[in-house]
Amino acid sequence: MREFIYSYRIPLSDTDAGGIVYHSNYIAIAERARAEMLRDIGMERMVLDAEEISVEYKRPGIFDDLVTVHSTVSMIDDRRCVISQITARGDDILAELQVKAVLRSLPDLGEVPVPHELTEA
Amino acid sequence: MSMFRIETRVYFSDTDATGRASWKSLFDWAEHGRTEMLREALPEIPQSELAAADGILTVIKSINCRKLGDVHLDDSIAVESWVGKIQRFSCIIGQRISSNGNVIAEFDVKAAFIDRVSKHPVLIPEAFRKALGGDI
């Protein structure tokens, strides 16, 4: 299974008054990782449009952390896929996401078949 | 307590280039709903004072969100929240976001309380347990 890796430095604007990364920012970080994953295979102006997101928060991230998002894609059927996304700081897992999504083109949001380049190494 | 409801509206900051509200905004609206539910249940203990006085923070352990529809700029939305189950160290909160009578997102949220310094779990404070009710 092909793994895509996206690196991101936590800015102060991602943190909250508790001193940690605000929980919904992991959703935005994971979206950036999915966009870069599509760019890696030459599919720009596309979006993996989420229908369902499950996220487990393991450890808090803090300002200035360098995190990596490890993304892998598995198919549900020829239209839908699940993207597993692990956000980690070194060996410490901060958040694990499961994103059920459909690939759509922009700006019309028409459905596009998920290419095998996302799932195959 | 039973169902708690807040109302808000989709602003430009909630939208993206597709014209729809973003996933992050769905999660943010749900958080606003949970915070206001806590404020209603415990009006004498704002979250900031709870953290300052008792060194206790509320944290989210997990969220499952199913998106059932979209909302766009200027749409009015309602966030309904309720406590499903209270355990010793965590509770399950159900949430639903709707617009014009249509449900656009459903949430199952697991929340817990931790020590602000050690970040270790602490028992749900008794005041919360009593105020929030739910199935124990």
PDB file of C-alpha atoms in Angstrom:
ATOM      1  CA  MET A   1       0.000   0.000   0.000  1.00  0.00           C
ATOM      2  CA  ARG A   2       1.386   3.395  -0.967  1.00  0.00           C
ATOM      3  CA  GLU A   3       2.091   5.819   1.871  1.00  0.00           C
ATOM      4  CA  PHE A   4       2.101   9.580   1.397  1.00  0.00           C
ATOM      5  CA  ILE A   5       3.919  11.756   3.919  1.00  0.00           C
ATOM      6  CA  TYR A   6       3.203  15.428   4.550  1.00  0.00           C
ATOM      7  CA  SER A   7       5.216  17.566   6.992  1.00  0.00           C
ATOM      8  CA  TYR A   8       3.794  20.554   8.832  1.00  0.00           C
ATOM      9  CA  ARG A   9       5.086  22.918  11.540  1.00  0.00           C
ATOM     10  CA  ILE A  10       2.433  23.800  14.141  1.00  0.00           C
ATOM     11  CA  PRO A  11       1.911  27.582  14.153  1.00  0.00           C
ATOM     12  CA  LEU A  12       0.643  29.475  17.195  1.00  0.00           C
ATOM     13  CA  SER A  13      -2.681  30.017  15.415  1.00  0.00           C
ATOM     14  CA  ASP A  14      -3.366  26.248  15.572  1.00  0.00           C
ATOM     15  CA  THR A  15      -3.169  26.253  19.396  1.00  0.00           C
ATOM     16  CA  ASP A  16      -5.760  27.207  21.998  1.00  0.00           C
ATOM     17  CA  ALA A  17      -5.840  28.595  25.545  1.00  0.00           C
ATOM     18  CA  GLY A  18      -5.207  25.093  26.877  1.00  0.00           C
ATOM     19  CA  GLY A  19      -1.725  25.335  25.343  1.00  0.00           C
ATOM     20  CA  ILE A  20      -2.312  22.533  22.842  1.00  0.00           C
ATOM     21  CA  VAL A  21      -3.351  22.146  19.220  1.00  0.00           C
ATOM     22  CA  TYR A  22      -7.072  22.835  19.013  1.00  0.00           C
ATOM     23  CA  HIS A  23      -8.804  19.583  18.065  1.00  0.00           C
ATOM     24  CA  SER A  24     -10.499  20.736  14.866  1.00  0.00           C
ATOM     25  CA  ASN A  25      -7.160  21.883  13.451  1.00  0.00           C
ATOM     26  CA  TYR A  26      -6.186  18.220  12.988  1.00  0.00           C
ATOM     27  CA  ILE A  27      -9.069  18.062  10.499  1.00  0.00           C
ATOM     28  CA  ALA A  28      -7.606  20.994   8.541  1.00  0.00           C
ATOM     29  CA  ILE A  29      -4.059  19.597   8.696  1.00  0.00           C
ATOM     30  CA  ALA A  30      -5.281  16.232   7.382  1.00  0.00           C
ATOM     31  CA  GLU A  31      -7.089  17.992   4.542  1.00  0.00           C
ATOM     32  CA  ARG A  32      -3.838  19.680   3.519  1.00  0.00           C
ATOM     33  CA  ALA A  33      -2.146  16.278   3.548  1.00  0.00           C
ATOM     34  CA  ARG A  34      -4.861  14.848   1.274  1.00  0.00           C
ATOM     35  CA  ALA A  35      -4.470  17.772  -1.143  1.00  0.00           C
ATOM     36  CA  GLU A  36      -0.694  17.237  -1.329  1.00  0.00           C
ATOM     37  CA  MET A  37      -1.297  13.519  -1.826  1.00  0.00           C
ATOM     38  CA  LEU A  38      -3.335  14.312  -4.950  1.00  0.00           C
ATOM     39  CA  ARG A  39      -0.686  16.783  -6.129  1.00  0.00           C
ATOM     40  CA  ASP A  40       1.963  14.045  -5.725  1.00  0.00           C
ATOM     41  CA  ILE A  41       0.185  11.929  -8.328  1.00  0.00           C
ATOM     42  CA  GLY A  42      -0.449  14.865 -10.649  1.00  0.00           C
ATOM     43  CA  MET A  43      -4.129  15.360  -9.821  1.00  0.00           C
ATOM     44  CA  GLU A  44      -4.583  19.053  -9.140  1.00  0.00           C
ATOM     45  CA  ARG A  45      -7.900  20.911  -8.925  1.00  0.00           C
ATOM     46  CA  MET A  46      -9.354  17.810  -7.289  1.00  0.00           C
ATOM     47  CA  VAL A  47     -10.619  17.188  -3.788  1.00  0.00           C
ATOM     48  CA  LEU A  48     -11.105  14.052  -1.725  1.00  0.00           C
ATOM     49  CA  ASP A  49     -14.490  15.152  -0.468  1.00  0.00           C
ATOM     50  CA  ALA A  50     -15.122  13.640   2.967  1.00  0.00           C
ATOM     51  CA  GLU A  51     -18.465  12.044   3.833  1.00  0.00           C
ATOM     52  CA  GLU A  52     -17.461  10.728   7.253  1.00  0.00           C
ATOM     53  CA  ILE A  53     -14.514  11.436   9.522  1.00  0.00           C
ATOM     54  CA  SER A  54     -13.523   9.519  12.641  1.00  0.00           C
ATOM     55  CA  VAL A  55     -10.674  10.891  14.690  1.00  0.00           C
ATOM     56  CA  GLU A  56      -8.988   9.590  17.840  1.00  0.00           C
ATOM     57  CA  TYR A  57      -6.850  12.008  19.785  1.00  0.00           C
ATOM     58  CA  LYS A  58      -3.851  10.267  21.360  1.00  0.00           C
ATOM     59  CA  ARG A  59      -1.477  12.972  22.584  1.00  0.00           C
ATOM     60  CA  PRO A  60      -1.578  16.762  22.524  1.00  0.00           C
ATOM     61  CA  GLY A  61       0.481  18.631  19.982  1.00  0.00           C
ATOM     62  CA  ILE A  62       1.968  21.994  20.899  1.00  0.00           C
ATOM     63  CA  PHE A  63       3.275  25.141  19.218  1.00  0.00           C
ATOM     64  CA  ASP A  64       6.348  24.624  17.012  1.00  0.00           C
ATOM     65  CA  ASP A  65       5.975  20.849  16.803  1.00  0.00           C
ATOM     66  CA  LEU A  66       7.054  19.435  13.462  1.00  0.00           C
ATOM     67  CA  VAL A  67       4.387  16.867  12.652  1.00  0.00           C
ATOM     68  CA  THR A  68       4.107  14.420   9.790  1.00  0.00           C
ATOM     69  CA  VAL A  69       0.858  13.083   8.375  1.00  0.00           C
ATOM     70  CA  HIS A  70       1.120   9.516   7.052  1.00  0.00           C
ATOM     71  CA  SER A  71      -1.739   8.796   4.638  1.00  0.00           C
ATOM     72  CA  THR A  72      -2.747   5.532   2.991  1.00  0.00           C
ATOM     73  CA  VAL A  73      -5.767   4.884   0.801  1.00  0.00           C
ATOM     74  CA  SER A  74      -7.931   1.790   0.509  1.00  0.00           C
ATOM     75  CA  MET A  75     -10.936   1.403  -1.766  1.00  0.00           C
ATOM     76  CA  ILE A  76     -14.491   0.735  -0.579  1.00  0.00           C
ATOM     77  CA  ASP A  77     -15.840   0.432  -4.131  1.00  0.00           C
ATOM     78  CA  ASP A  78     -14.906   2.077  -7.433  1.00  0.00           C
ATOM     79  CA  ARG A  79     -16.172   5.464  -6.217  1.00  0.00           C
ATOM     80  CA  ARG A  80     -15.453   5.589  -2.500  1.00  0.00           C
ATOM     81  CA  CYS A  81     -12.261   5.223  -0.565  1.00  0.00           C
ATOM     82  CA  VAL A  82     -11.052   5.388   3.019  1.00  0.00           C
ATOM     83  CA  ILE A  83      -7.966   7.439   3.774  1.00  0.00           C
ATOM     84  CA  SER A  84      -6.168   6.438   6.986  1.00  0.00           C
ATOM     85  CA  GLN A  85      -4.208   9.387   8.279  1.00  0.00           C
ATOM     86  CA  ILE A  86      -1.823   9.304  11.224  1.00  0.00           C
ATOM     87  CA  THR A  87      -0.505  12.615  12.501  1.00  0.00           C
ATOM     88  CA  ALA A  88       2.697  12.084  14.479  1.00  0.00           C
ATOM     89  CA  ARG A  89       5.492  14.018  16.154  1.00  0.00           C
ATOM     90  CA  GLY A  90       8.438  11.728  15.615  1.00  0.00           C
ATOM     91  CA  ASP A  91       7.369   8.364  17.043  1.00  0.00           C
ATOM     92  CA  ASP A  92       4.522   9.895  19.098  1.00  0.00           C
ATOM     93  CA  ILE A  93       1.118   9.554  17.477  1.00  0.00           C
ATOM     94  CA  LEU A  94      -1.010  12.654  18.097  1.00  0.00           C
ATOM     95  CA  ALA A  95      -4.136  11.802  16.121  1.00  0.00           C
ATOM     96  CA  GLU A  96      -5.490   8.977  13.989  1.00  0.00           C
ATOM     97  CA  LEU A  97      -8.112   9.735  11.361  1.00  0.00           C
ATOM     98  CA  GLN A  98     -10.269   7.572   9.143  1.00  0.00           C
ATOM     99  CA  VAL A  99     -11.774   9.584   6.298  1.00  0.00           C
ATOM    100  CA  LYS A 100     -14.422   8.137   4.012  1.00  0.00           C
ATOM    101  CA  ALA A 101     -14.351  10.192   0.830  1.00  0.00           C
ATOM    102  CA  VAL A 102     -15.313  10.612  -2.809  1.00  0.00           C
ATOM    103  CA  LEU A 103     -12.923  12.138  -5.349  1.00  0.00           C
ATOM    104  CA  ARG A 104     -14.411  15.212  -7.015  1.00  0.00           C
ATOM    105  CA  SER A 105     -13.196  17.707  -9.582  1.00  0.00           C
ATOM    106  CA  LEU A 106     -13.329  21.461  -9.003  1.00  0.00           C
ATOM    107  CA  PRO A 107     -15.216  23.659  -9.465  1.00  0.00           C
ATOM    108  CA  ASP A 108     -18.147  21.480 -10.612  1.00  0.00           C
ATOM    109  CA  LEU A 109     -17.754  18.861  -7.808  1.00  0.00           C
ATOM    110  CA  GLY A 110     -18.360  16.072 -10.313  1.00  0.00           C
ATOM    111  CA  GLU A 111     -17.392  12.588  -9.147  1.00  0.00           C
ATOM    112  CA  VAL A 112     -14.162  11.187 -10.564  1.00  0.00           C
ATOM    113  CA  PRO A 113     -13.005   7.546 -10.291  1.00  0.00           C
ATOM    114  CA  VAL A 114     -10.287   7.107  -7.669  1.00  0.00           C
ATOM    115  CA  PRO A 115      -7.017   6.431  -9.554  1.00  0.00           C
ATOM    116  CA  HIS A 116      -4.977   3.350  -8.684  1.00  0.00           C
ATOM    117  CA  GLU A 117      -1.915   5.560  -8.145  1.00  0.00           C
ATOM    118  CA  LEU A 118      -3.385   6.442  -4.748  1.00  0.00           C
ATOM    119  CA  THR A 119      -3.523   2.873  -3.541  1.00  0.00           C
ATOM    120  CA  GLU A 120      -0.623   1.158  -5.286  1.00  0.00           C
ATOM    121  CA  ALA A 121       3.044   1.642  -4.514  1.00  0.00           C
TER     122      ALA A 121
ATOM    123  CA  MET B   1     -30.187  17.571  31.359  1.00  0.00           C
ATOM    124  CA  SER B   2     -31.846  16.861  28.051  1.00  0.00           C
ATOM    125  CA  MET B   3     -31.292  18.328  24.608  1.00  0.00           C
ATOM    126  CA  PHE B   4     -29.450  21.644  24.470  1.00  0.00           C
ATOM    127  CA  ARG B   5     -29.682  23.861  21.368  1.00  0.00           C
ATOM    128  CA  ILE B   6     -27.764  26.833  20.015  1.00  0.00           C
ATOM    129  CA  GLU B   7     -28.334  28.709  16.780  1.00  0.00           C
ATOM    130  CA  THR B   8     -25.834  30.449  14.552  1.00  0.00           C
ATOM    131  CA  ARG B   9     -25.263  31.248  10.893  1.00  0.00           C
ATOM    132  CA  VAL B  10     -22.743  30.364   8.174  1.00  0.00           C
ATOM    133  CA  TYR B  11     -20.252  33.221   7.744  1.00  0.00           C
ATOM    134  CA  PHE B  12     -17.625  33.788   5.042  1.00  0.00           C
ATOM    135  CA  SER B  13     -14.958  32.440   7.387  1.00  0.00           C
ATOM    136  CA  ASP B  14     -16.817  29.112   7.472  1.00  0.00           C
ATOM    137  CA  THR B  15     -16.854  28.624   3.704  1.00  0.00           C
ATOM    138  CA  ASP B  16     -14.412  27.434   1.067  1.00  0.00           C
ATOM    139  CA  ALA B  17     -14.177  27.910  -2.695  1.00  0.00           C
ATOM    140  CA  THR B  18     -16.847  25.269  -3.320  1.00  0.00           C
ATOM    141  CA  GLY B  19     -19.298  27.572  -1.537  1.00  0.00           C
ATOM    142  CA  ARG B  20     -19.866  25.085   1.235  1.00  0.00           C
ATOM    143  CA  ALA B  21     -19.047  25.268   4.925  1.00  0.00           C
ATOM    144  CA  SER B  22     -15.785  23.485   5.706  1.00  0.00           C
ATOM    145  CA  TRP B  23     -15.338  20.361   7.798  1.00  0.00           C
ATOM    146  CA  LYS B  24     -13.363  22.387  10.300  1.00  0.00           C
ATOM    147  CA  SER B  25     -16.370  24.650  10.805  1.00  0.00           C
ATOM    148  CA  LEU B  26     -18.603  21.630  11.451  1.00  0.00           C
ATOM    149  CA  PHE B  27     -16.207  20.584  14.217  1.00  0.00           C
ATOM    150  CA  ASP B  28     -16.001  24.157  15.551  1.00  0.00           C
ATOM    151  CA  TRP B  29     -19.799  24.546  15.669  1.00  0.00           C
ATOM    152  CA  ALA B  30     -20.056  21.252  17.523  1.00  0.00           C
ATOM    153  CA  GLU B  31     -17.499  22.506  20.059  1.00  0.00           C
ATOM    154  CA  HIS B  32     -19.480  25.712  20.534  1.00  0.00           C
ATOM    155  CA  GLY B  33     -22.569  23.598  21.187  1.00  0.00           C
ATOM    156  CA  ARG B  34     -20.774  21.486  23.795  1.00  0.00           C
ATOM    157  CA  THR B  35     -19.320  24.548  25.519  1.00  0.00           C
ATOM    158  CA  GLU B  36     -22.690  26.281  25.737  1.00  0.00           C
ATOM    159  CA  MET B  37     -24.269  23.060  27.011  1.00  0.00           C
ATOM    160  CA  LEU B  38     -21.691  22.997  29.823  1.00  0.00           C
ATOM    161  CA  ARG B  39     -22.260  26.701  30.504  1.00  0.00           C
ATOM    162  CA  GLU B  40     -26.005  26.053  30.778  1.00  0.00           C
ATOM    163  CA  ALA B  41     -25.466  23.051  33.062  1.00  0.00           C
ATOM    164  CA  LEU B  42     -22.915  24.791  35.275  1.00  0.00           C
ATOM    165  CA  PRO B  43     -23.482  28.544  34.941  1.00  0.00           C
ATOM    166  CA  GLU B  44     -21.422  29.260  38.047  1.00  0.00           C
ATOM    167  CA  ILE B  45     -18.284  27.533  36.715  1.00  0.00           C
ATOM    168  CA  PRO B  46     -16.949  28.918  33.425  1.00  0.00           C
ATOM    169  CA  GLN B  47     -14.423  26.603  31.747  1.00  0.00           C
ATOM    170  CA  SER B  48     -11.656  29.154  32.301  1.00  0.00           C
ATOM    171  CA  GLU B  49     -12.317  29.176  36.062  1.00  0.00           C
ATOM    172  CA  LEU B  50     -12.507  25.394  36.217  1.00  0.00           C
ATOM    173  CA  ALA B  51      -9.054  25.180  34.693  1.00  0.00           C
ATOM    174  CA  ALA B  52      -7.668  27.903  36.935  1.00  0.00           C
ATOM    175  CA  ALA B  53      -9.165  26.694  40.208  1.00  0.00           C
ATOM    176  CA  ASP B  54      -9.038  22.931  39.918  1.00  0.00           C
ATOM    177  CA  GLY B  55      -6.384  22.480  37.259  1.00  0.00           C
ATOM    178  CA  ILE B  56      -8.816  20.422  35.203  1.00  0.00           C
ATOM    179  CA  LEU B  57      -9.189  20.585  31.453  1.00  0.00           C
ATOM    180  CA  THR B  58     -11.822  18.969  29.292  1.00  0.00           C
ATOM    181  CA  VAL B  59     -10.340  17.163  26.307  1.00  0.00           C
ATOM    182  CA  ILE B  60     -11.805  15.345  23.346  1.00  0.00           C
ATOM    183  CA  LYS B  61     -10.771  11.688  23.076  1.00  0.00           C
ATOM    184  CA  SER B  62     -12.542  10.851  19.837  1.00  0.00           C
ATOM    185  CA  ILE B  63     -15.105  12.169  17.378  1.00  0.00           C
ATOM    186  CA  ASN B  64     -17.086  10.417  14.674  1.00  0.00           C
ATOM    187  CA  CYS B  65     -18.853  12.795  12.297  1.00  0.00           C
ATOM    188  CA  ARG B  66     -21.106  11.778   9.461  1.00  0.00           C
ATOM    189  CA  LYS B  67     -21.905  14.518   6.954  1.00  0.00           C
ATOM    190  CA  LEU B  68     -25.389  14.206   5.509  1.00  0.00           C
ATOM    191  CA  GLY B  69     -25.691  17.486   3.652  1.00  0.00           C
ATOM    192  CA  ASP B  70     -24.126  20.850   2.977  1.00  0.00           C
ATOM    193  CA  VAL B  71     -24.709  24.375   4.221  1.00  0.00           C
ATOM    194  CA  HIS B  72     -23.720  27.572   2.467  1.00  0.00           C
ATOM    195  CA  LEU B  73     -23.072  31.231   3.209  1.00  0.00           C
ATOM    196  CA  ASP B  74     -25.876  32.891   5.222  1.00  0.00           C
ATOM    197  CA  ASP B  75     -27.667  29.616   6.037  1.00  0.00           C
ATOM    198  CA  SER B  76     -28.975  29.530   9.584  1.00  0.00           C
ATOM    199  CA  ILE B  77     -27.969  26.443  11.518  1.00  0.00           C
ATOM    200  CA  ALA B  78     -28.855  24.818  14.810  1.00  0.00           C
ATOM    201  CA  VAL B  79     -26.549  22.660  16.924  1.00  0.00           C
ATOM    202  CA  GLU B  80     -28.289  20.232  19.263  1.00  0.00           C
ATOM    203  CA  SER B  81     -26.265  18.455  21.958  1.00  0.00           C
ATOM    204  CA  TRP B  82     -27.072  15.864  24.578  1.00  0.00           C
ATOM    205  CA  VAL B  83     -25.195  13.667  27.026  1.00  0.00           C
ATOM    206  CA  GLY B  84     -25.515  10.034  26.039  1.00  0.00           C
ATOM    207  CA  LYS B  85     -23.504   8.213  28.661  1.00  0.00           C
ATOM    208  CA  ILE B  86     -21.336   9.176  31.601  1.00  0.00           C
ATOM    209  CA  GLN B  87     -18.511   6.888  32.657  1.00  0.00           C
ATOM    210  CA  ARG B  88     -15.928   7.354  35.418  1.00  0.00           C
ATOM    211  CA  PHE B  89     -13.314   9.097  33.301  1.00  0.00           C
ATOM    212  CA  SER B  90     -15.231  10.046  30.178  1.00  0.00           C
ATOM    213  CA  CYS B  91     -18.627  10.798  28.720  1.00  0.00           C
ATOM    214  CA  ILE B  92     -20.284  10.343  25.348  1.00  0.00           C
ATOM    215  CA  ILE B  93     -22.002  13.373  23.844  1.00  0.00           C
ATOM    216  CA  GLY B  94     -24.344  13.143  20.874  1.00  0.00           C
ATOM    217  CA  GLN B  95     -24.696  16.119  18.564  1.00  0.00           C
ATOM    218  CA  ARG B  96     -26.665  17.034  15.476  1.00  0.00           C
ATOM    219  CA  ILE B  97     -26.272  20.061  13.191  1.00  0.00           C
ATOM    220  CA  SER B  98     -29.296  20.990  11.123  1.00  0.00           C
ATOM    221  CA  SER B  99     -30.362  23.741   8.760  1.00  0.00           C
ATOM    222  CA  ASN B 100     -33.948  24.527   7.771  1.00  0.00           C
ATOM    223  CA  GLY B 101     -35.082  21.259   9.294  1.00  0.00           C
ATOM    224  CA  ASN B 102     -32.532  19.127   7.430  1.00  0.00           C
ATOM    225  CA  VAL B 103     -29.854  17.293   9.395  1.00  0.00           C
ATOM    226  CA  ILE B 104     -26.476  18.040   7.821  1.00  0.00           C
ATOM    227  CA  ALA B 105     -24.151  16.336  10.308  1.00  0.00           C
ATOM    228  CA  GLU B 106     -24.282  13.875  13.201  1.00  0.00           C
ATOM    229  CA  PHE B 107     -21.584  13.547  15.851  1.00  0.00           C
ATOM    230  CA  ASP B 108     -20.582  11.041  18.508  1.00  0.00           C
ATOM    231  CA  VAL B 109     -18.052  12.700  20.794  1.00  0.00           C
ATOM    232  CA  LYS B 110     -16.073  11.097  23.613  1.00  0.00           C
ATOM    233  CA  ALA B 111     -14.840  13.673  26.104  1.00  0.00           C
ATOM    234  CA  ALA B 112     -12.685  13.289  29.194  1.00  0.00           C
ATOM    235  CA  PHE B 113     -11.206  15.375  31.964  1.00  0.00           C
ATOM    236  CA  ILE B 114      -7.446  15.623  32.518  1.00  0.00           C
ATOM    237  CA  ASP B 115      -5.096  17.262  34.988  1.00  0.00           C
ATOM    238  CA  ARG B 116      -3.792  20.422  33.368  1.00  0.00           C
ATOM    239  CA  VAL B 117      -0.185  19.790  34.442  1.00  0.00           C
ATOM    240  CA  SER B 118       0.253  16.020  34.344  1.00  0.00           C
ATOM    241  CA  LYS B 119      -2.216  15.576  31.445  1.00  0.00           C
ATOM    242  CA  HIS B 120      -3.389  12.376  33.189  1.00  0.00           C
ATOM    243  CA  PRO B 121      -7.107  11.494  33.293  1.00  0.00           C
ATOM    244  CA  VAL B 122      -9.061  12.513  36.371  1.00  0.00           C
ATOM    245  CA  LEU B 123     -12.473  11.369  37.558  1.00  0.00           C
ATOM    246  CA  ILE B 124     -15.329  13.397  36.125  1.00  0.00           C
ATOM    247  CA  PRO B 125     -15.988  16.100  38.747  1.00  0.00           C
ATOM    248  CA  GLU B 126     -19.130  15.339  40.737  1.00  0.00           C
ATOM    249  CA  ALA B 127     -20.631  18.729  39.866  1.00  0.00           C
ATOM    250  CA  PHE B 128     -20.399  17.837  36.179  1.00  0.00           C
ATOM    251  CA  ARG B 129     -21.810  14.390  36.718  1.00  0.00           C
ATOM    252  CA  LYS B 130     -24.853  15.757  38.535  1.00  0.00           C
ATOM    253  CA  ALA B 131     -25.416  18.655  36.181  1.00  0.00           C
ATOM    254  CA  LEU B 132     -25.089  16.742  32.941  1.00  0.00           C
ATOM    255  CA  GLY B 133     -27.177  13.726  33.886  1.00  0.00           C
ATOM    256  CA  GLY B 134     -27.127  11.160  31.096  1.00  0.00           C
ATOM    257  CA  ASP B 135     -27.174   7.389  31.448  1.00  0.00           C
ATOM    258  CA  ILE B 136     -24.740   6.292  34.138  1.00  0.00           C
TER     259      ILE B 136
END
